mmCIF file with all atom_site columns, C-alpha atoms in Angstrom:
data_model
loop_
_atom_site.group_PDB
_atom_site.id
_atom_site.type_symbol
_atom_site.label_atom_id
_atom_site.label_alt_id
_atom_site.label_comp_id
_atom_site.label_asym_id
_atom_site.label_entity_id
_atom_site.label_seq_id
_atom_site.pdbx_PDB_ins_code
_atom_site.Cartn_x
_atom_site.Cartn_y
_atom_site.Cartn_z
_atom_site.occupancy
_atom_site.B_iso_or_equiv
_atom_site.pdbx_formal_charge
_atom_site.auth_seq_id
_atom_site.auth_comp_id
_atom_site.auth_asym_id
_atom_site.auth_atom_id
_atom_site.pdbx_PDB_model_num
ATOM 1   C CA . UNK A 1 1   ? 15.123  18.950  -3.610  1.00 0.00 ? 1   UNK A CA 1
ATOM 2   C CA . UNK A 1 2   ? 13.107  15.887  -2.198  1.00 0.00 ? 2   UNK A CA 1
ATOM 3   C CA . UNK A 1 3   ? 11.823  17.588  0.826   1.00 0.00 ? 3   UNK A CA 1
ATOM 4   C CA . UNK A 1 4   ? 10.217  20.410  -1.163  1.00 0.00 ? 4   UNK A CA 1
ATOM 5   C CA . UNK A 1 5   ? 8.947   17.743  -3.462  1.00 0.00 ? 5   UNK A CA 1
ATOM 6   C CA . UNK A 1 6   ? 7.567   15.831  -0.495  1.00 0.00 ? 6   UNK A CA 1
ATOM 7   C CA . UNK A 1 7   ? 6.020   18.720  1.076   1.00 0.00 ? 7   UNK A CA 1
ATOM 8   C CA . UNK A 1 8   ? 4.196   19.843  -2.018  1.00 0.00 ? 8   UNK A CA 1
ATOM 9   C CA . UNK A 1 9   ? 2.875   16.264  -2.343  1.00 0.00 ? 9   UNK A CA 1
ATOM 10  C CA . UNK A 1 10  ? 1.589   16.223  1.148   1.00 0.00 ? 10  UNK A CA 1
ATOM 11  C CA . UNK A 1 11  ? 0.313   19.822  0.578   1.00 0.00 ? 11  UNK A CA 1
ATOM 12  C CA . UNK A 1 12  ? -1.909  19.177  -2.116  1.00 0.00 ? 12  UNK A CA 1
ATOM 13  C CA . UNK A 1 13  ? -3.010  15.767  -0.466  1.00 0.00 ? 13  UNK A CA 1
ATOM 14  C CA . UNK A 1 14  ? -4.236  17.628  2.616   1.00 0.00 ? 14  UNK A CA 1
ATOM 15  C CA . UNK A 1 15  ? -6.010  20.052  0.163   1.00 0.00 ? 15  UNK A CA 1
ATOM 16  C CA . UNK A 1 16  ? -7.733  17.316  -1.545  1.00 0.00 ? 16  UNK A CA 1
ATOM 17  C CA . UNK A 1 17  ? -5.881  18.399  -4.901  1.00 0.00 ? 17  UNK A CA 1
ATOM 18  C CA . UNK A 1 18  ? -4.767  14.756  -5.866  1.00 0.00 ? 18  UNK A CA 1
ATOM 19  C CA . UNK A 1 19  ? -3.770  15.406  -9.441  1.00 0.00 ? 19  UNK A CA 1
ATOM 20  C CA . UNK A 1 20  ? -1.242  17.742  -8.412  1.00 0.00 ? 20  UNK A CA 1
ATOM 21  C CA . UNK A 1 21  ? -0.093  15.569  -5.552  1.00 0.00 ? 21  UNK A CA 1
ATOM 22  C CA . UNK A 1 22  ? 0.383   12.687  -8.136  1.00 0.00 ? 22  UNK A CA 1
ATOM 23  C CA . UNK A 1 23  ? 2.434   14.672  -10.212 1.00 0.00 ? 23  UNK A CA 1
ATOM 24  C CA . UNK A 1 24  ? 5.011   15.671  -7.203  1.00 0.00 ? 24  UNK A CA 1
ATOM 25  C CA . UNK A 1 25  ? 5.171   11.868  -6.168  1.00 0.00 ? 25  UNK A CA 1
ATOM 26  C CA . UNK A 1 26  ? 5.670   10.763  -9.537  1.00 0.00 ? 26  UNK A CA 1
ATOM 27  C CA . UNK A 1 27  ? 8.489   12.974  -9.702  1.00 0.00 ? 27  UNK A CA 1
ATOM 28  C CA . UNK A 1 28  ? 9.780   11.880  -6.232  1.00 0.00 ? 28  UNK A CA 1
ATOM 29  C CA . UNK A 1 29  ? 9.428   8.367   -7.507  1.00 0.00 ? 29  UNK A CA 1
ATOM 30  C CA . UNK A 1 30  ? 11.526  9.173   -10.829 1.00 0.00 ? 30  UNK A CA 1
ATOM 31  C CA . UNK A 1 31  ? 14.196  10.705  -8.681  1.00 0.00 ? 31  UNK A CA 1
ATOM 32  C CA . UNK A 1 32  ? 14.300  7.592   -6.026  1.00 0.00 ? 32  UNK A CA 1
ATOM 33  C CA . UNK A 1 33  ? 13.118  4.875   -7.861  1.00 0.00 ? 33  UNK A CA 1
ATOM 34  C CA . UNK A 1 34  ? 13.984  2.307   -5.306  1.00 0.00 ? 34  UNK A CA 1
ATOM 35  C CA . UNK A 1 35  ? 11.890  4.191   -2.358  1.00 0.00 ? 35  UNK A CA 1
ATOM 36  C CA . UNK A 1 36  ? 8.669   2.459   -2.528  1.00 0.00 ? 36  UNK A CA 1
ATOM 37  C CA . UNK A 1 37  ? 6.753   5.188   -0.639  1.00 0.00 ? 37  UNK A CA 1
ATOM 38  C CA . UNK A 1 38  ? 6.308   7.262   -3.660  1.00 0.00 ? 38  UNK A CA 1
ATOM 39  C CA . UNK A 1 39  ? 4.829   4.572   -5.485  1.00 0.00 ? 39  UNK A CA 1
ATOM 40  C CA . UNK A 1 40  ? 2.322   3.927   -2.697  1.00 0.00 ? 40  UNK A CA 1
ATOM 41  C CA . UNK A 1 41  ? 1.555   7.373   -2.479  1.00 0.00 ? 41  UNK A CA 1
ATOM 42  C CA . UNK A 1 42  ? 0.838   7.678   -6.085  1.00 0.00 ? 42  UNK A CA 1
ATOM 43  C CA . UNK A 1 43  ? -1.627  4.928   -5.788  1.00 0.00 ? 43  UNK A CA 1
ATOM 44  C CA . UNK A 1 44  ? -3.066  6.182   -2.434  1.00 0.00 ? 44  UNK A CA 1
ATOM 45  C CA . UNK A 1 45  ? -3.746  9.360   -4.267  1.00 0.00 ? 45  UNK A CA 1
ATOM 46  C CA . UNK A 1 46  ? -5.627  7.547   -7.022  1.00 0.00 ? 46  UNK A CA 1
ATOM 47  C CA . UNK A 1 47  ? -7.773  5.749   -4.630  1.00 0.00 ? 47  UNK A CA 1
ATOM 48  C CA . UNK A 1 48  ? -8.665  8.966   -2.744  1.00 0.00 ? 48  UNK A CA 1
ATOM 49  C CA . UNK A 1 49  ? -9.810  10.809  -5.881  1.00 0.00 ? 49  UNK A CA 1
ATOM 50  C CA . UNK A 1 50  ? -12.042 7.426   -6.832  1.00 0.00 ? 50  UNK A CA 1
ATOM 51  C CA . UNK A 1 51  ? -9.666  6.021   -9.487  1.00 0.00 ? 51  UNK A CA 1
ATOM 52  C CA . UNK A 1 52  ? -9.969  2.635   -7.681  1.00 0.00 ? 52  UNK A CA 1
ATOM 53  C CA . UNK A 1 53  ? -9.182  0.628   -10.691 1.00 0.00 ? 53  UNK A CA 1
ATOM 54  C CA . UNK A 1 54  ? -5.990  2.623   -11.368 1.00 0.00 ? 54  UNK A CA 1
ATOM 55  C CA . UNK A 1 55  ? -5.202  2.519   -7.458  1.00 0.00 ? 55  UNK A CA 1
ATOM 56  C CA . UNK A 1 56  ? -5.461  -1.254  -7.641  1.00 0.00 ? 56  UNK A CA 1
ATOM 57  C CA . UNK A 1 57  ? -3.265  -1.832  -10.667 1.00 0.00 ? 57  UNK A CA 1
ATOM 58  C CA . UNK A 1 58  ? -0.552  0.477   -9.122  1.00 0.00 ? 58  UNK A CA 1
ATOM 59  C CA . UNK A 1 59  ? -0.852  -1.360  -5.655  1.00 0.00 ? 59  UNK A CA 1
ATOM 60  C CA . UNK A 1 60  ? -0.743  -4.591  -7.596  1.00 0.00 ? 60  UNK A CA 1
ATOM 61  C CA . UNK A 1 61  ? 2.495   -3.313  -9.425  1.00 0.00 ? 61  UNK A CA 1
ATOM 62  C CA . UNK A 1 62  ? 4.421   -2.411  -6.266  1.00 0.00 ? 62  UNK A CA 1
ATOM 63  C CA . UNK A 1 63  ? 3.381   -6.022  -5.037  1.00 0.00 ? 63  UNK A CA 1
ATOM 64  C CA . UNK A 1 64  ? 5.216   -7.413  -7.491  1.00 0.00 ? 64  UNK A CA 1
ATOM 65  C CA . UNK A 1 65  ? 8.261   -5.483  -7.195  1.00 0.00 ? 65  UNK A CA 1
ATOM 66  C CA . UNK A 1 66  ? 8.076   -5.576  -3.299  1.00 0.00 ? 66  UNK A CA 1
ATOM 67  C CA . UNK A 1 67  ? 6.111   -8.741  -2.412  1.00 0.00 ? 67  UNK A CA 1
ATOM 68  C CA . UNK A 1 68  ? 7.429   -8.572  1.361   1.00 0.00 ? 68  UNK A CA 1
ATOM 69  C CA . UNK A 1 69  ? 5.861   -4.929  1.520   1.00 0.00 ? 69  UNK A CA 1
ATOM 70  C CA . UNK A 1 70  ? 3.038   -5.129  4.059   1.00 0.00 ? 70  UNK A CA 1
ATOM 71  C CA . UNK A 1 71  ? 1.339   -1.835  3.496   1.00 0.00 ? 71  UNK A CA 1
ATOM 72  C CA . UNK A 1 72  ? 0.900   -2.616  0.063   1.00 0.00 ? 72  UNK A CA 1
ATOM 73  C CA . UNK A 1 73  ? -0.853  -5.948  0.826   1.00 0.00 ? 73  UNK A CA 1
ATOM 74  C CA . UNK A 1 74  ? -3.188  -4.338  3.215   1.00 0.00 ? 74  UNK A CA 1
ATOM 75  C CA . UNK A 1 75  ? -4.163  -1.807  0.522   1.00 0.00 ? 75  UNK A CA 1
ATOM 76  C CA . UNK A 1 76  ? -5.061  -4.382  -1.890  1.00 0.00 ? 76  UNK A CA 1
ATOM 77  C CA . UNK A 1 77  ? -7.149  -6.099  0.759   1.00 0.00 ? 77  UNK A CA 1
ATOM 78  C CA . UNK A 1 78  ? -8.986  -3.208  1.683   1.00 0.00 ? 78  UNK A CA 1
ATOM 79  C CA . UNK A 1 79  ? -9.522  -2.406  -2.030  1.00 0.00 ? 79  UNK A CA 1
ATOM 80  C CA . UNK A 1 80  ? -10.672 -5.745  -2.883  1.00 0.00 ? 80  UNK A CA 1
ATOM 81  C CA . UNK A 1 81  ? -13.133 -5.957  0.279   1.00 0.00 ? 81  UNK A CA 1
ATOM 82  C CA . UNK A 1 82  ? -14.483 -2.588  -0.269  1.00 0.00 ? 82  UNK A CA 1
ATOM 83  C CA . UNK A 1 83  ? -15.290 -3.545  -3.906  1.00 0.00 ? 83  UNK A CA 1
ATOM 84  C CA . UNK A 1 84  ? -16.909 -6.853  -2.873  1.00 0.00 ? 84  UNK A CA 1
ATOM 85  C CA . UNK A 1 85  ? -14.197 -8.852  -4.374  1.00 0.00 ? 85  UNK A CA 1
ATOM 86  C CA . UNK A 1 86  ? -14.082 -11.276 -1.358  1.00 0.00 ? 86  UNK A CA 1
ATOM 87  C CA . UNK A 1 87  ? -12.178 -14.132 -2.732  1.00 0.00 ? 87  UNK A CA 1
ATOM 88  C CA . UNK A 1 88  ? -9.575  -11.960 -4.278  1.00 0.00 ? 88  UNK A CA 1
ATOM 89  C CA . UNK A 1 89  ? -9.335  -9.928  -0.914  1.00 0.00 ? 89  UNK A CA 1
ATOM 90  C CA . UNK A 1 90  ? -8.974  -13.458 1.141   1.00 0.00 ? 90  UNK A CA 1
ATOM 91  C CA . UNK A 1 91  ? -6.075  -14.383 -1.338  1.00 0.00 ? 91  UNK A CA 1
ATOM 92  C CA . UNK A 1 92  ? -4.243  -10.790 -0.437  1.00 0.00 ? 92  UNK A CA 1
ATOM 93  C CA . UNK A 1 93  ? -5.062  -11.638 3.233   1.00 0.00 ? 93  UNK A CA 1
ATOM 94  C CA . UNK A 1 94  ? -3.498  -15.144 2.956   1.00 0.00 ? 94  UNK A CA 1
ATOM 95  C CA . UNK A 1 95  ? -0.313  -13.587 1.800   1.00 0.00 ? 95  UNK A CA 1
ATOM 96  C CA . UNK A 1 96  ? -0.115  -11.120 4.631   1.00 0.00 ? 96  UNK A CA 1
ATOM 97  C CA . UNK A 1 97  ? -0.319  -14.168 6.917   1.00 0.00 ? 97  UNK A CA 1
ATOM 98  C CA . UNK A 1 98  ? 2.325   -15.897 4.995   1.00 0.00 ? 98  UNK A CA 1
ATOM 99  C CA . UNK A 1 99  ? 4.572   -12.997 5.223   1.00 0.00 ? 99  UNK A CA 1
ATOM 100 C CA . UNK A 1 100 ? 3.922   -12.378 8.800   1.00 0.00 ? 100 UNK A CA 1
ATOM 101 C CA . UNK A 1 101 ? 4.515   -16.092 9.647   1.00 0.00 ? 101 UNK A CA 1
ATOM 102 C CA . UNK A 1 102 ? 7.903   -15.915 7.258   1.00 0.00 ? 102 UNK A CA 1
ATOM 103 C CA . UNK A 1 103 ? 9.023   -12.703 9.548   1.00 0.00 ? 103 UNK A CA 1
ATOM 104 C CA . UNK A 1 104 ? 8.083   -14.133 12.605  1.00 0.00 ? 104 UNK A CA 1
ATOM 105 C CA . UNK A 1 105 ? 10.137  -17.354 12.186  1.00 0.00 ? 105 UNK A CA 1
ATOM 106 C CA . UNK A 1 106 ? 12.924  -14.868 10.810  1.00 0.00 ? 106 UNK A CA 1
ATOM 107 C CA . UNK A 1 107 ? 12.645  -13.164 14.183  1.00 0.00 ? 107 UNK A CA 1
ATOM 108 C CA . UNK A 1 108 ? 12.641  -16.362 16.165  1.00 0.00 ? 108 UNK A CA 1
ATOM 109 C CA . UNK A 1 109 ? 15.675  -17.615 14.558  1.00 0.00 ? 109 UNK A CA 1
ATOM 110 C CA . UNK A 1 110 ? 17.602  -14.516 15.669  1.00 0.00 ? 110 UNK A CA 1
ATOM 111 C CA . UNK A 1 111 ? 18.205  -13.088 12.411  1.00 0.00 ? 111 UNK A CA 1
ATOM 112 C CA . UNK A 1 112 ? 17.409  -9.372  11.880  1.00 0.00 ? 112 UNK A CA 1
ATOM 113 C CA . UNK A 1 113 ? 17.923  -9.359  8.189   1.00 0.00 ? 113 UNK A CA 1
ATOM 114 C CA . UNK A 1 114 ? 17.147  -5.619  7.799   1.00 0.00 ? 114 UNK A CA 1
ATOM 115 C CA . UNK A 1 115 ? 20.086  -4.646  9.699   1.00 0.00 ? 115 UNK A CA 1
ATOM 116 C CA . UNK A 1 116 ? 22.249  -6.720  7.775   1.00 0.00 ? 116 UNK A CA 1
ATOM 117 C CA . UNK A 1 117 ? 20.745  -5.617  4.370   1.00 0.00 ? 117 UNK A CA 1
ATOM 118 C CA . UNK A 1 118 ? 21.389  -1.835  5.214   1.00 0.00 ? 118 UNK A CA 1
ATOM 119 C CA . UNK A 1 119 ? 24.887  -2.571  6.366   1.00 0.00 ? 119 UNK A CA 1
ATOM 120 C CA . UNK A 1 120 ? 25.483  -4.103  2.948   1.00 0.00 ? 120 UNK A CA 1
ATOM 121 C CA . UNK A 1 121 ? 23.732  -0.913  1.177   1.00 0.00 ? 121 UNK A CA 1
ATOM 122 C CA . UNK A 1 122 ? 20.064  -2.038  1.362   1.00 0.00 ? 122 UNK A CA 1
ATOM 123 C CA . UNK A 1 123 ? 18.054  -4.367  -0.813  1.00 0.00 ? 123 UNK A CA 1
ATOM 124 C CA . UNK A 1 124 ? 14.977  -3.835  -2.589  1.00 0.00 ? 124 UNK A CA 1
ATOM 125 C CA . UNK A 1 125 ? 12.947  -5.988  -0.326  1.00 0.00 ? 125 UNK A CA 1
ATOM 126 C CA . UNK A 1 126 ? 14.235  -4.153  2.694   1.00 0.00 ? 126 UNK A CA 1
ATOM 127 C CA . UNK A 1 127 ? 13.591  -0.787  1.305   1.00 0.00 ? 127 UNK A CA 1
ATOM 128 C CA . UNK A 1 128 ? 10.103  -2.075  0.233   1.00 0.00 ? 128 UNK A CA 1
ATOM 129 C CA . UNK A 1 129 ? 9.459   -2.996  3.957   1.00 0.00 ? 129 UNK A CA 1
ATOM 130 C CA . UNK A 1 130 ? 10.526  0.308   5.739   1.00 0.00 ? 130 UNK A CA 1
ATOM 131 C CA . UNK A 1 131 ? 9.863   2.889   2.892   1.00 0.00 ? 131 UNK A CA 1
ATOM 132 C CA . UNK A 1 132 ? 6.408   4.431   4.131   1.00 0.00 ? 132 UNK A CA 1
ATOM 133 C CA . UNK A 1 133 ? 7.435   5.344   7.819   1.00 0.00 ? 133 UNK A CA 1
ATOM 134 C CA . UNK A 1 134 ? 9.257   8.783   6.883   1.00 0.00 ? 134 UNK A CA 1
ATOM 135 C CA . UNK A 1 135 ? 6.492   10.203  4.574   1.00 0.00 ? 135 UNK A CA 1
ATOM 136 C CA . UNK A 1 136 ? 3.704   9.058   6.737   1.00 0.00 ? 136 UNK A CA 1
ATOM 137 C CA . UNK A 1 137 ? 5.207   11.174  9.462   1.00 0.00 ? 137 UNK A CA 1
ATOM 138 C CA . UNK A 1 138 ? 5.100   14.144  7.438   1.00 0.00 ? 138 UNK A CA 1
ATOM 139 C CA . UNK A 1 139 ? 1.724   13.737  5.801   1.00 0.00 ? 139 UNK A CA 1
ATOM 140 C CA . UNK A 1 140 ? -0.104  12.256  8.873   1.00 0.00 ? 140 UNK A CA 1
ATOM 141 C CA . UNK A 1 141 ? -1.803  8.987   8.491   1.00 0.00 ? 141 UNK A CA 1
ATOM 142 C CA . UNK A 1 142 ? -2.880  9.387   4.737   1.00 0.00 ? 142 UNK A CA 1
ATOM 143 C CA . UNK A 1 143 ? -1.246  6.159   3.426   1.00 0.00 ? 143 UNK A CA 1
ATOM 144 C CA . UNK A 1 144 ? -3.161  3.952   5.880   1.00 0.00 ? 144 UNK A CA 1
ATOM 145 C CA . UNK A 1 145 ? -6.281  2.161   4.744   1.00 0.00 ? 145 UNK A CA 1
ATOM 146 C CA . UNK A 1 146 ? -8.266  2.116   8.107   1.00 0.00 ? 146 UNK A CA 1
ATOM 147 C CA . UNK A 1 147 ? -11.336 3.404   6.664   1.00 0.00 ? 147 UNK A CA 1
ATOM 148 C CA . UNK A 1 148 ? -13.636 0.424   6.869   1.00 0.00 ? 148 UNK A CA 1
ATOM 149 C CA . UNK A 1 149 ? -16.902 2.233   6.962   1.00 0.00 ? 149 UNK A CA 1
ATOM 150 C CA . UNK A 1 150 ? -16.196 3.754   3.656   1.00 0.00 ? 150 UNK A CA 1
ATOM 151 C CA . UNK A 1 151 ? -18.961 3.094   0.970   1.00 0.00 ? 151 UNK A CA 1
ATOM 152 C CA . UNK A 1 152 ? -18.566 -0.177  -1.236  1.00 0.00 ? 152 UNK A CA 1
ATOM 153 C CA . UNK A 1 153 ? -16.442 0.849   -4.431  1.00 0.00 ? 153 UNK A CA 1
ATOM 154 C CA . UNK A 1 154 ? -16.397 -0.824  -7.867  1.00 0.00 ? 154 UNK A CA 1
ATOM 155 C CA . UNK A 1 155 ? -13.556 -2.358  -9.567  1.00 0.00 ? 155 UNK A CA 1
ATOM 156 C CA . UNK A 1 156 ? -15.211 -4.390  -11.875 1.00 0.00 ? 156 UNK A CA 1
ATOM 157 C CA . UNK A 1 157 ? -18.666 -4.774  -13.613 1.00 0.00 ? 157 UNK A CA 1
ATOM 158 C CA . UNK A 1 158 ? -18.896 -8.303  -11.525 1.00 0.00 ? 158 UNK A CA 1
ATOM 159 C CA . UNK A 1 159 ? -20.952 -8.373  -8.369  1.00 0.00 ? 159 UNK A CA 1
ATOM 160 C CA . UNK A 1 160 ? -20.656 -11.102 -5.638  1.00 0.00 ? 160 UNK A CA 1
ATOM 161 C CA . UNK A 1 161 ? -22.622 -13.930 -6.776  1.00 0.00 ? 161 UNK A CA 1
ATOM 162 C CA . UNK A 1 162 ? -23.616 -14.741 -3.273  1.00 0.00 ? 162 UNK A CA 1
ATOM 163 C CA . UNK A 1 163 ? -24.924 -12.383 -0.707  1.00 0.00 ? 163 UNK A CA 1
ATOM 164 C CA . UNK A 1 164 ? -23.375 -14.267 2.209   1.00 0.00 ? 164 UNK A CA 1
ATOM 165 C CA . UNK A 1 165 ? -20.065 -13.308 0.596   1.00 0.00 ? 165 UNK A CA 1
ATOM 166 C CA . UNK A 1 166 ? -20.535 -9.956  2.379   1.00 0.00 ? 166 UNK A CA 1
ATOM 167 C CA . UNK A 1 167 ? -20.422 -11.564 5.515   1.00 0.00 ? 167 UNK A CA 1
ATOM 168 C CA . UNK A 1 168 ? -16.888 -13.217 5.342   1.00 0.00 ? 168 UNK A CA 1
ATOM 169 C CA . UNK A 1 169 ? -14.973 -11.711 8.336   1.00 0.00 ? 169 UNK A CA 1
ATOM 170 C CA . UNK A 1 170 ? -11.373 -11.092 7.373   1.00 0.00 ? 170 UNK A CA 1
ATOM 171 C CA . UNK A 1 171 ? -9.383  -11.543 10.548  1.00 0.00 ? 171 UNK A CA 1
ATOM 172 C CA . UNK A 1 172 ? -7.252  -8.553  11.643  1.00 0.00 ? 172 UNK A CA 1
ATOM 173 C CA . UNK A 1 173 ? -8.927  -5.851  9.306   1.00 0.00 ? 173 UNK A CA 1
#
């Protein structure tokens, strides 16, 4: 039962038992492979337990499958920024801006693609854009990456070459 799996995953996250939560979210992902929220939850658990490299890999894999998933792009910006990978964070941020612009253009054209896609049975892109909301309500705001004051993390051995790089401001973050 997906409700039980979801509840148990959320319970273990709330109690900071991320390895157990990962097991439940991975199982949910196997049962509902087109629901991006489960993949995002697995990545979020890796991030929360301090495995930033694996979290980044998982977010990148989600991005490759769902390039229009705004949540995933935001997670990648924050992970890279927190790790001092400013250039990479800026690249992900540019993708967010392009996606926002494309979505605005679709809205301006009067197209409501998500509703059209849902009427046809849905598509991967539509699923990727709307997938996080149901679980977010159950778990609280655990999939959000709004904690900008977290300590700097390391995803690689490389450090920024210019100290000025730390002062780059990413608008909207």
